[in-house]
Amino acid sequence: MPPREEIVRRLAMPKRPNIQLCQTCLLSLFPQRLASTATAKSDSQPDPVASLPSDQIVPSTQSPSRRTTYMVRASVLLSRPPVLTRDLSPFEKAYFLYQKRLNERLVLPFSRYFYYQKGTPGDVEWKRKIKERLTPARDIGKYNAYDREAGWNDELLVGARESEPEEQVEALLRDAEVEVKKEMDEEGQEREVKKELAVRPMPRVTEADRVGDTRSLDRLLQRTLYLVVKRQDGRWWFPSDGLVGKESLHTAAERILVQAGGLNMNTWIVGNIPLGHFVRNYLEARVGKDKSQLIKGSKTFFMKGRIMAGQANLKDNKKGLTDFQWLAKEEIQKTLLAKDWNGVRNILAER
């Protein structure tokens, strides 16, 4: 194509030759002239519909297009937090025992008369126990700091059970027992005094764990449990429902718990911001109630909740629920459908 100056010169000639120009070149050469021409052309053409008489204008019979949207739902992740600390790993057990033994070395010698007055029953009991364990500490094994051959190693030996919590509990219970003695009664006869046993702590594994009762809250005390309910179609899901009117997610979550789990639960909805959301698309779009919306699917927003006391009761629920369970994260994975699990797997707590 000729340069710009040559094109302008030829167009300015009285008898200009037939030059083929593209739309881009015309806009770059004469932007104002083309814009004014287009405006004048549009102004000069009247609207054909506006020029017709009012009695000849026929209204449009085409129905307005429906607006595509999603149904908003609220769901509650009602949880019971862990009650106990988790079990220690073998490395952690060995590390804590090593710290106890190291501390025992650093605090020797033990100031006995600072804690027990000489000649008192406490002092007598101390003498008896120190002969058995050879160390002031009660749960680290026998140790004599002044005897190199009879002492124990600082690190845990292979096969030793001093670092096991069960073994340490038993050692503490044995040390807390009172010695059995014989004494004279009022008639001058000897009688044996029963040994005073220490109160044994509650086990970490409950009866609900042993029988596999998934409805009980007294199970898996080291884990976070979530409430899942069984719907009429047989699918397990968290308590959920659509929003009513202009209610917020927080208000909807409180209403859902009352309608689904009854009034026998003291619960707390944590905050107004959901933990996450889950989108479910329908196979075919559905027409809304007001006929102006086309429901493409549902968006479920999950609200965090805590149960403080009580238990779920589905006897008078208004959602048609048939059963409920308190499950940990890996148990929920086995209960929900695969597509439902993928929507909540990153929201649930690991322990």
Steps between C-alpha positions, in 0.01 A plus 500: 500500500632854418626711786265731689613821325438350156150389590405842633636671189302276261178541696538879481526495118188604301501173307631257753561145391308204638697410811390202715529587869423286800283621788801540731676732256188713453457541874866596541488753215161663553372419850292816548342491150386136537361559849300804392368314193380209711325733746326694223386176340353369822326833568356518151333155523176517704382217724244297297313389812474855639352627172206256515168600659441375852206281393722311252773404755450136606644410846760224513367156594844350581539399869787666688811286553543342845797595711740212576595475865591261783303402809678613818506248786655496847658198667639456851827323580407428862807358674615373835865605550764259638472432871844341550843566360618263232717196568873561498725354235785264606752779443303743718470242779876438500572875487280587799648217707849624417403851617366362828815302567722795412304721738538235772878518466506879515289536816700254714553488792133505607426727798304246701445697823368799306190295416479252791562578863722246670313231693157575351285233326578668167871459564453133588302441182766681298775271636299192402437616143847631431641154575286353223548750219844644602404842356266784599324481162225240491458426128848474345617165629751406770811715512789559740696807400798399717537149360633486145438128456145498639391813315299508178593652168376846414345377177225241480620145452353269237196319634473715814150609603583790729392747232154348449220710658325186627817388679549844656139505624544161665821619666323808638213286632736257673683789661173656621391186685524498878697219666305215661559482875379293794375674809336406831127548539315584823487134605874458466489294180696574186309606193623589154435845364380497139720661241378841392491500121539809286226615264566356156460746209236443235614309189557679171293236318132517595221245492358666186834436326494133594144435379524733197212731595517776237206686654686569824707811563718304746715345228824589325582750772820599317319594177249756374156349437246644253124450492373336179134412440325253271242647264186336363680395181756307705791740445712626788569873519541781749187678630404750228208694355425793270479858621155626596426856396781741579655306790878491532717189495551527876127512571433219252760279670334546839160418353632189323646356821174547687290348222738210436649411839234622741524724805708260710829647377691799632676622186698804389532625143850644470499830309309625197749401228472149349792259497450425133238419238404209279347536151268230363381534140173338398479275196222723367418854603181545703250783489476701822183561700446848355543371140757771429809305605667195359671307782823356367613338826558566868777668697533374857689715751639318806477669841717389791321384814593353839294277726547593865261249662208272421440260214318497167140375498328430167165400644314819406725632224337687212747394230406133467834384640520135606838458671811686619863427583799676657794420272864596460643621170610162362165347602315776314696416186365143511143621562450782248485468123824567315383830346367621837824406676711694248304815587567486876828310537708816542261658752502226766763488774769232485466410869 
